[in-house]
Amino acid sequence: MSAPSAQKLAENVERIETLSRRLMAALSERQPHNPGVEGPGPDLYVTAANAWMRTLTEQPTRIIEQQVNFWGETLKNYANAQFSLAKGHPVAPEEGPPADKRFRNPLWQSHPYFSFVRKQYLINADAMKRAADGLELPDETARRRVNWLTEQIVDMMSPTNFLATNPDALEKAIETEGESLVRGLENLVRDVEQHGGEMIVSLADREAFMVGENIGTAAGRVVHRTPLYELIQYNPTTDRVHETPLLIFPPWINKFYILDLKPQNSLIRWLVGQGHTLFVVSWKNPDASYAEFGMEEYVAAYLEAMDKVRDLTDQRRLNVVGYCIAGTTLSLTLALLSRRGDDRVNSATLFTTLTDFSNHGEFTAFLQNDFVDGIEEEIRRHGLLKAPLMSRTMSFLRANDLVWGPAIRSYMMGETPPAFDLLFWNGDSTNLPGKMAMQYLRGLCQANDFAGEGFELFGQKLRLADVQVPLCSVACEGDHIAPWTDCWRGVAQMGSGEKTFILSESGHVAGIVNPPGRDKYGHYTGESGFADGAEGWRESATLHKGSWWPSWGEWLAARAGRMIDARHPDEECDPAPGSYVHERAL
């Protein structure tokens, strides 16, 4: 070994020792969680075990056939690997590129060792999925939960997740003389320290962005502030504006600047440019003192913000938008206003909004009593549904993309997290007040009261049919959080006589943040109404190239009144994006 290499090795050993001590100290800060939020409850394992025993008793040949097939494929794979090693030549490559992006490295096909490991993993994964599919489970809920748990195990055990069986990480370690592994350990220590002992991988470089400086920079003023929200009015960019103001309620699970990441994909800037007097709510990131804030406080905040906008613009009516959970709460608010005979809302738009929770979809595993009971116990301890727990739960809906893939790049490859604004926003999540979180989980998600017997607020039993204002619902075709058919089903039950549905291509965020000019994702519009079901609407709908924003813009402009001189926010108010948006959840 040369002198420089020896010196480098000694330096790396010292760095590893220092980092190891920091890692152990950081891990010791982790607060223990209730077992209910660490994994499925015992009932799921008992259900699966009973189903397997029943199959073994009633259909033993089925179990034997599964085992024989598994061992036959395993022995065949082992024999092929032995043959390749004995001959000393690479494995013949398979035709076409690998379907799974985790195995893009050519060594997964050409090298006997890695080829054997990959094929055995795929054999194991297929055997597990077939075994799970073969269980006679009591209901669809148990089926979805078992399938979800099986997928989690399969993804977790991928050979790409382990250094000894990841050719990309091994090649990088050799190329950098181990420096990549040391940097990976530094990244791991940083993440554990930043998240209070939790091992949560950073999806984006936290130092690359500053809200108000290089993202969230649309010009405006904080024209009203309460303990729960700041109300921002944006500066007009046109001489004339629509008379009816527009108020957007973003979700309080994340920050509002998803609608203003960069000038070129900012919905806020686009709406201002279309001649709307635009107001946006920026929610407070709550601490434990907000534990007793429930849906009542949020609906009251909606009403107060509406009143403030009407006062500032001297208008009796306004147009409103709700995104995700804020759209759910907006729907409750609209139902309440209808019950009270209050017609302040001229029209409402819902972005990726669920109001009928009869189908839990990919959230089925998380919306059973064992997990929700665990969340309730966490809330009793902290007063909050803390952001890290919420982020972890959401990430495991797309584990390969949001957990294992980023962990490999950061911890095994030693790469710096990317400077990606969307992922930066995704990691800037917020806490949820305990009372509100449990009302949402128990009353809306589990009991489905809004679509059923009625969700009680302010002494009223609110139902979907109570929503009477003109509506436009925008859903996203690839949305795994709010599936478009579920969004459609809720709107179909609303009592509005005028309802429009727009379906954007792509997912929960990319489908919404889809500005004109890119033409990356198209959108569907239809005139068939809500009588023939979601798929019937889709079959008769028309696919348009490019962003849905102009289609919605036409709908909104038709309900925004005549043109008047532009309105400007009070220059003495604090500048946008305000102060609440800078509060980070710990």
Coordinates of C-alpha atoms in Angstrom, one line a residue, residues 80-540:
N80 CA -27.1 -22.8 -13.4
A81 CA -24.9 -20.7 -11.2
Q82 CA -22.6 -23.7 -10.4
F83 CA -22.3 -24.4 -14.1
S84 CA -21.4 -20.8 -14.9
L85 CA -18.8 -20.7 -12.2
A86 CA -17.3 -24.0 -13.2
K87 CA -17.0 -22.9 -16.9
G88 CA -15.7 -19.5 -15.8
H89 CA -17.7 -17.5 -18.3
P90 CA -20.4 -14.9 -17.8
V91 CA -24.1 -15.7 -17.8
A92 CA -25.9 -15.2 -21.1
P93 CA -27.7 -11.9 -20.9
E94 CA -31.5 -11.9 -21.0
E95 CA -33.3 -10.3 -23.9
G96 CA -34.3 -6.6 -23.4
P97 CA -33.6 -4.3 -20.6
P98 CA -34.6 -5.3 -17.0
A99 CA -38.1 -4.4 -16.1
D100 CA -37.1 -3.6 -12.5
K101 CA -35.0 -0.4 -12.4
R102 CA -33.3 -1.7 -9.3
F103 CA -31.4 -4.2 -11.4
R104 CA -30.2 -2.0 -14.2
N105 CA -26.5 -2.7 -13.6
P106 CA -25.3 -5.2 -16.3
L107 CA -23.6 -7.3 -13.6
W108 CA -27.0 -8.4 -12.4
Q109 CA -27.2 -10.4 -15.6
S110 CA -23.6 -11.1 -16.7
H111 CA -21.9 -11.9 -13.4
P112 CA -22.6 -15.5 -12.1
Y113 CA -22.8 -14.4 -8.4
F114 CA -25.1 -11.4 -8.9
S115 CA -27.2 -13.2 -11.5
F116 CA -27.7 -16.0 -9.0
V117 CA -28.6 -13.6 -6.2
R118 CA -31.1 -11.6 -8.4
K119 CA -32.8 -14.7 -9.7
Q120 CA -33.1 -16.2 -6.3
Y121 CA -34.6 -13.0 -4.9
L122 CA -37.2 -13.0 -7.7
I123 CA -38.0 -16.7 -7.0
N124 CA -38.4 -16.0 -3.3
A125 CA -40.6 -13.0 -4.0
D126 CA -42.8 -14.9 -6.4
A127 CA -43.2 -17.7 -3.9
M128 CA -44.2 -15.4 -1.1
K129 CA -46.7 -13.6 -3.3
R130 CA -48.2 -16.8 -4.5
A131 CA -48.5 -18.2 -1.0
A132 CA -50.2 -15.0 0.2
D133 CA -52.6 -15.0 -2.8
G134 CA -53.5 -18.6 -2.0
L135 CA -54.7 -17.9 1.5
E136 CA -58.4 -18.1 2.1
L137 CA -58.9 -15.0 4.1
P138 CA -62.1 -13.9 5.8
D139 CA -62.6 -10.6 3.9
E140 CA -61.2 -8.1 1.5
T141 CA -59.7 -6.0 4.3
A142 CA -57.6 -9.0 5.5
R143 CA -56.6 -9.7 1.9
R144 CA -55.3 -6.2 1.4
R145 CA -53.5 -6.1 4.7
V146 CA -51.7 -9.4 4.0
N147 CA -50.8 -8.4 0.5
W148 CA -49.5 -5.1 1.8
L149 CA -47.3 -6.8 4.4
T150 CA -46.0 -9.3 1.9
E151 CA -45.0 -6.4 -0.5
Q152 CA -43.2 -4.7 2.4
I153 CA -41.2 -7.8 3.2
V154 CA -40.4 -8.4 -0.5
D155 CA -39.2 -4.9 -1.0
M156 CA -37.2 -4.8 2.2
M157 CA -35.3 -8.0 1.4
S158 CA -34.2 -6.9 -2.1
P159 CA -30.5 -7.6 -2.6
T160 CA -30.0 -4.0 -3.6
N161 CA -30.6 -3.0 0.0
F162 CA -27.5 -4.8 1.3
L163 CA -23.9 -3.8 0.6
A164 CA -22.6 -7.3 -0.1
T165 CA -25.2 -7.9 -2.8
N166 CA -25.3 -4.4 -4.4
P167 CA -22.8 -4.2 -7.3
D168 CA -23.4 -0.4 -7.7
A169 CA -22.3 0.2 -4.1
L170 CA -19.4 -2.2 -4.3
E171 CA -18.1 -0.6 -7.5
K172 CA -18.4 2.8 -6.0
A173 CA -16.6 1.8 -2.9
I174 CA -13.7 0.4 -4.9
E175 CA -13.5 3.4 -7.2
T176 CA -13.4 5.8 -4.2
E177 CA -11.1 3.6 -2.0
G178 CA -13.9 3.4 0.5
E179 CA -14.7 7.1 0.6
S180 CA -18.3 6.5 -0.6
L181 CA -18.9 4.3 2.4
V182 CA -17.6 6.9 4.8
R183 CA -19.7 9.6 3.2
G184 CA -22.7 7.3 3.4
L185 CA -22.1 6.9 7.2
E186 CA -21.9 10.7 7.4
N187 CA -25.2 11.0 5.7
L188 CA -26.8 8.4 8.0
V189 CA -25.5 10.2 11.1
R190 CA -26.8 13.5 9.8
D191 CA -30.3 12.1 9.2
V192 CA -30.5 10.4 12.6
E193 CA -29.4 13.5 14.3
Q194 CA -31.8 15.8 12.4
H195 CA -34.7 13.5 13.2
G196 CA -34.3 13.0 16.9
G197 CA -33.0 9.5 16.7
E198 CA -35.3 8.3 14.0
M199 CA -33.7 6.8 10.9
I200 CA -35.5 8.8 8.2
V201 CA -33.6 9.3 5.0
S202 CA -33.4 12.8 3.6
L203 CA -35.0 12.9 0.2
A204 CA -33.6 16.3 -0.8
D205 CA -30.7 18.6 0.1
R206 CA -32.1 20.8 2.9
E207 CA -29.5 23.4 2.3
A208 CA -30.3 23.9 -1.3
F209 CA -33.6 25.8 -0.8
M210 CA -34.9 28.6 1.3
V211 CA -38.6 29.4 1.2
G212 CA -39.0 33.0 0.1
E213 CA -35.6 33.2 -1.5
N214 CA -35.5 30.5 -4.3
I215 CA -38.8 28.8 -3.9
G216 CA -42.1 30.2 -2.7
T217 CA -41.2 33.7 -4.0
A218 CA -44.4 35.0 -5.5
A219 CA -44.8 38.6 -4.3
G220 CA -47.6 39.3 -1.8
R221 CA -48.4 40.4 1.8
V222 CA -49.6 38.7 4.9
V223 CA -52.9 40.6 5.3
H224 CA -54.2 38.7 8.3
R225 CA -52.7 36.5 11.0
T226 CA -54.3 34.2 13.7
P227 CA -52.9 31.5 15.9
L228 CA -53.9 28.9 13.3
Y229 CA -53.1 30.6 10.0
E230 CA -51.7 33.5 8.0
L231 CA -53.7 34.9 5.1
I232 CA -51.6 36.0 2.1
Q233 CA -52.8 38.3 -0.6
Y234 CA -50.7 38.2 -3.7
N235 CA -49.7 41.3 -5.8
P236 CA -51.6 41.6 -9.0
T237 CA -49.6 41.4 -12.3
T238 CA -52.4 42.6 -14.5
D239 CA -54.0 46.1 -14.6
R240 CA -57.5 44.6 -14.5
V241 CA -58.8 41.7 -12.3
H242 CA -62.0 39.7 -11.9
E243 CA -64.4 41.2 -9.4
T244 CA -64.9 38.0 -7.4
P245 CA -61.8 37.1 -5.3
L246 CA -60.3 33.6 -5.1
L247 CA -59.2 32.0 -1.9
I248 CA -57.1 28.8 -1.8
F249 CA -57.0 26.4 1.2
P250 CA -53.9 24.2 1.0
P251 CA -53.6 21.0 3.1
W252 CA -52.1 21.5 6.6
I253 CA -50.2 18.2 6.3
N254 CA -47.6 20.0 4.1
K255 CA -46.7 23.6 3.4
F256 CA -48.7 25.8 0.9
Y257 CA -45.7 26.5 -1.3
I258 CA -46.2 23.4 -3.3
L259 CA -48.4 25.8 -5.4
D260 CA -45.4 28.1 -5.8
L261 CA -42.2 26.1 -6.1
K262 CA -40.6 27.9 -9.0
P263 CA -41.9 30.7 -11.2
Q264 CA -42.3 28.3 -14.2
N265 CA -44.5 25.8 -12.3
S266 CA -46.3 28.1 -9.8
L267 CA -50.1 27.8 -9.9
I268 CA -50.2 30.9 -7.7
R269 CA -48.3 33.0 -10.3
W270 CA -50.4 31.6 -13.1
L271 CA -53.7 32.5 -11.3
V272 CA -52.5 36.0 -10.6
G273 CA -51.6 36.3 -14.2
Q274 CA -55.1 35.2 -15.2
G275 CA -56.5 38.3 -13.5
H276 CA -57.6 36.8 -10.1
T277 CA -57.3 38.6 -6.8
L278 CA -55.7 35.7 -5.1
F279 CA -55.6 34.8 -1.4
V280 CA -53.8 31.7 0.0
V281 CA -53.9 30.4 3.6
S282 CA -50.6 29.4 5.2
W283 CA -51.3 27.1 8.1
K284 CA -49.5 27.1 11.5
N285 CA -47.2 24.2 12.2
P286 CA -48.8 23.2 15.5
D287 CA -47.0 22.2 18.7
A288 CA -48.5 20.4 21.8
S289 CA -50.4 23.5 22.8
Y290 CA -52.7 22.9 19.8
A291 CA -53.7 19.4 21.0
E292 CA -57.4 20.3 21.4
F293 CA -57.7 22.0 18.0
G294 CA -60.3 19.9 16.1
M295 CA -62.2 20.0 12.9
E296 CA -64.4 22.7 14.5
E297 CA -61.4 25.1 14.8
Y298 CA -60.3 24.5 11.2
V299 CA -63.8 25.0 9.8
A300 CA -64.1 28.2 11.9
A301 CA -60.8 29.3 10.4
Y302 CA -62.2 28.7 6.9
L303 CA -65.2 30.9 7.7
E304 CA -63.0 33.6 9.3
A305 CA -60.6 33.6 6.3
M306 CA -63.6 33.9 3.9
D307 CA -64.9 36.9 5.9
K308 CA -61.6 38.6 5.9
V309 CA -61.3 38.2 2.1
R310 CA -64.8 39.6 1.6
D311 CA -64.0 42.6 3.8
L312 CA -60.7 43.3 2.1
T313 CA -62.3 43.1 -1.4
D314 CA -65.6 44.6 -0.5
Q315 CA -67.3 41.6 -2.1
R316 CA -70.2 39.6 -0.7
R317 CA -69.2 36.3 -2.4
L318 CA -66.0 34.6 -3.3
N319 CA -64.6 31.5 -5.1
V320 CA -62.7 28.9 -3.1
V321 CA -60.3 26.0 -3.7
G322 CA -59.4 23.1 -1.3
Y323 CA -56.5 20.8 -1.9
C324 CA -56.5 17.2 -0.5
I325 CA -57.5 17.2 3.2
A326 CA -58.2 20.9 2.9
G327 CA -60.7 20.0 0.2
T328 CA -62.3 17.5 2.5
T329 CA -62.7 20.2 5.2
L330 CA -63.8 22.7 2.6
S331 CA -66.6 20.3 1.6
L332 CA -67.7 20.1 5.3
T333 CA -67.6 23.9 5.4
L334 CA -69.8 24.1 2.3
A335 CA -72.3 21.7 3.8
L336 CA -72.4 23.7 7.0
L337 CA -73.0 27.0 5.1
S338 CA -75.8 25.3 3.1
R339 CA -77.4 24.2 6.3
R340 CA -77.2 27.7 7.7
G341 CA -78.5 29.3 4.5
D342 CA -75.3 31.2 3.9
D343 CA -74.5 31.7 0.2
R344 CA -71.1 33.5 0.5
V345 CA -69.4 30.9 -1.7
N346 CA -70.0 31.5 -5.4
S347 CA -68.1 28.3 -6.6
A348 CA -65.8 25.7 -5.2
T349 CA -63.0 23.7 -6.7
L350 CA -61.6 20.5 -5.1
F351 CA -58.1 19.3 -5.9
T352 CA -57.5 15.5 -5.3
T353 CA -60.1 15.5 -2.5
L354 CA -61.7 12.5 -0.8
T355 CA -65.1 12.8 0.8
D356 CA -66.4 9.2 0.5
F357 CA -64.0 6.9 2.4
S358 CA -65.9 3.6 1.8
N359 CA -62.9 2.3 -0.1
H360 CA -59.6 2.8 1.8
G361 CA -57.5 1.5 -1.1
E362 CA -53.8 1.5 -0.3
F363 CA -54.5 2.9 3.1
T364 CA -56.4 -0.2 4.2
A365 CA -53.4 -1.5 6.2
F366 CA -53.2 1.8 8.1
L367 CA -56.8 2.4 8.8
Q368 CA -57.6 -0.6 10.9
N369 CA -58.0 -0.3 14.7
D370 CA -54.6 -1.7 15.6
F371 CA -52.8 1.0 13.8
V372 CA -55.3 3.8 14.6
D373 CA -55.2 2.8 18.2
G374 CA -51.4 3.1 18.1
I375 CA -51.7 6.6 16.7
E376 CA -54.2 7.5 19.4
E377 CA -51.8 6.3 22.0
E378 CA -49.0 8.5 20.4
I379 CA -51.4 11.5 20.5
R380 CA -52.2 10.9 24.2
R381 CA -48.4 11.1 24.9
H382 CA -47.5 14.1 22.6
G383 CA -50.8 15.9 21.9
L384 CA -49.9 15.6 18.2
L385 CA -49.7 13.3 15.3
K386 CA -46.1 14.1 14.8
A387 CA -44.7 14.8 11.3
P388 CA -42.0 12.0 11.3
L389 CA -44.6 9.3 12.0
M390 CA -46.9 10.7 9.2
S391 CA -44.0 11.0 6.8
R392 CA -42.8 7.5 7.5
T393 CA -46.3 6.1 7.0
M394 CA -46.8 7.9 3.7
S395 CA -43.3 6.8 2.5
F396 CA -44.0 3.1 2.9
L397 CA -46.9 3.4 0.4
R398 CA -44.0 3.8 -2.2
A399 CA -41.2 2.1 -0.3
N400 CA -38.8 1.5 -3.2
D401 CA -39.0 5.1 -4.4
L402 CA -39.2 6.9 -1.0
V403 CA -37.4 4.7 1.4
W404 CA -35.0 2.0 0.0
G405 CA -33.9 3.8 -3.1
P406 CA -33.0 7.0 -1.4
A407 CA -31.3 5.1 1.4
I408 CA -29.2 3.2 -1.0
R409 CA -28.0 6.3 -2.8
S410 CA -27.4 8.2 0.4
Y411 CA -26.0 5.5 2.8
M412 CA -24.3 3.0 0.5
M413 CA -23.3 5.2 -2.5
G414 CA -22.5 8.2 -0.3
E415 CA -24.3 10.6 -2.6
T416 CA -25.6 14.0 -1.5
P417 CA -29.4 14.2 -1.5
P418 CA -30.5 15.9 -4.7
A419 CA -31.4 19.6 -4.9
F420 CA -35.0 18.8 -6.0
D421 CA -37.6 21.3 -4.9
L422 CA -40.5 18.9 -5.0
L423 CA -38.7 16.4 -2.7
F424 CA -37.6 19.3 -0.4
W425 CA -41.2 20.3 0.0
N426 CA -42.2 16.6 0.6
G427 CA -39.7 16.5 3.5
D428 CA -41.0 19.8 5.0
S429 CA -44.1 18.3 6.6
T430 CA -46.1 19.4 9.6
N431 CA -47.5 18.1 12.8
L432 CA -51.3 17.6 13.1
P433 CA -53.3 18.6 16.2
G434 CA -54.3 15.4 18.1
K435 CA -58.0 16.1 18.3
M436 CA -58.3 16.9 14.6
A437 CA -56.3 13.9 13.6
M438 CA -58.5 11.5 15.5
Q439 CA -61.7 13.1 14.2
Y440 CA -60.4 12.7 10.7
L441 CA -59.2 9.1 11.2
R442 CA -62.2 7.8 13.3
G443 CA -65.1 9.9 12.0
L444 CA -64.3 10.5 8.3
C445 CA -61.9 7.6 7.3
Q446 CA -63.1 4.7 9.4
A447 CA -66.8 5.5 10.0
N448 CA -67.2 7.4 6.7
D449 CA -69.8 9.6 8.5
F450 CA -69.8 12.4 5.8
A451 CA -71.0 10.0 3.2
G452 CA -73.1 8.1 5.6
E453 CA -75.1 9.1 8.7
G454 CA -73.6 12.5 8.9
F455 CA -70.5 14.1 10.3
E456 CA -71.4 16.3 13.3
L457 CA -70.0 19.8 13.5
F458 CA -71.4 22.8 15.3
G459 CA -74.6 20.9 16.2
Q460 CA -75.3 19.9 12.6
K461 CA -75.2 16.5 11.0
L462 CA -73.4 17.3 7.7
R463 CA -73.8 15.0 4.7
L464 CA -72.4 15.1 1.1
A465 CA -75.8 15.9 -0.2
D466 CA -75.7 19.2 1.7
V467 CA -73.0 20.6 -0.6
Q468 CA -75.0 22.7 -3.0
V469 CA -72.6 25.2 -4.7
P470 CA -71.3 24.9 -8.3
L471 CA -68.4 22.5 -8.1
C472 CA -65.3 21.6 -10.1
S473 CA -63.4 18.5 -9.0
V474 CA -59.8 17.9 -10.3
A475 CA -58.5 14.4 -9.7
C476 CA -55.3 12.7 -10.9
E477 CA -55.2 9.4 -12.8
G478 CA -52.1 8.0 -11.1
D479 CA -53.0 9.3 -7.6
H480 CA -52.3 6.6 -4.9
I481 CA -53.3 8.9 -2.0
A482 CA -56.7 10.0 -3.4
P483 CA -57.6 7.6 -6.2
W484 CA -59.5 9.4 -8.9
T485 CA -62.5 7.0 -8.8
D486 CA -62.8 7.6 -5.1
C487 CA -62.7 11.4 -5.6
W488 CA -65.3 11.0 -8.3
R489 CA -67.6 8.9 -6.1
G490 CA -67.7 11.6 -3.4
V491 CA -68.5 14.4 -5.8
A492 CA -71.2 12.3 -7.4
Q493 CA -73.1 12.2 -4.1
M494 CA -73.0 16.0 -3.5
G495 CA -76.2 17.9 -4.0
S496 CA -74.8 20.5 -6.3
G497 CA -76.8 21.0 -9.5
E498 CA -73.7 22.1 -11.4
K499 CA -70.7 19.7 -11.2
T500 CA -67.7 19.5 -13.5
F501 CA -65.0 16.8 -13.3
I502 CA -61.4 17.1 -14.7
L503 CA -59.0 14.2 -14.7
S504 CA -55.3 15.0 -14.9
E505 CA -52.7 12.4 -15.9
S506 CA -49.9 11.6 -13.3
G507 CA -50.1 11.6 -9.5
H508 CA -51.2 13.4 -6.4
V509 CA -48.7 16.3 -6.8
A510 CA -47.3 16.1 -10.3
G511 CA -50.8 15.9 -11.7
I512 CA -51.7 19.1 -10.0
V513 CA -48.4 21.0 -10.4
N514 CA -48.6 20.6 -14.2
P515 CA -48.2 24.0 -15.8
P516 CA -49.1 24.9 -19.5
G517 CA -46.2 24.6 -21.9
R518 CA -44.6 21.4 -20.8
D519 CA -47.2 19.1 -22.4
K520 CA -45.9 16.3 -20.2
Y521 CA -49.2 15.2 -18.9
G522 CA -52.6 15.6 -20.5
H523 CA -56.1 15.7 -19.0
Y524 CA -59.6 14.5 -19.6
T525 CA -62.8 16.4 -19.7
G526 CA -66.3 15.1 -20.2
E527 CA -69.9 16.1 -20.5
S528 CA -71.6 12.8 -19.5
G529 CA -72.2 13.9 -15.9
F530 CA -72.2 11.5 -12.9
A531 CA -75.0 9.1 -13.8
D532 CA -73.0 6.3 -15.5
G533 CA -70.2 5.8 -12.9
A534 CA -66.6 6.8 -12.9
E535 CA -65.5 4.4 -15.7
G536 CA -68.5 5.3 -17.8
W537 CA -67.5 9.0 -17.5
R538 CA -63.9 8.1 -18.4
E539 CA -64.9 6.1 -21.5
S540 CA -66.9 9.1 -22.9

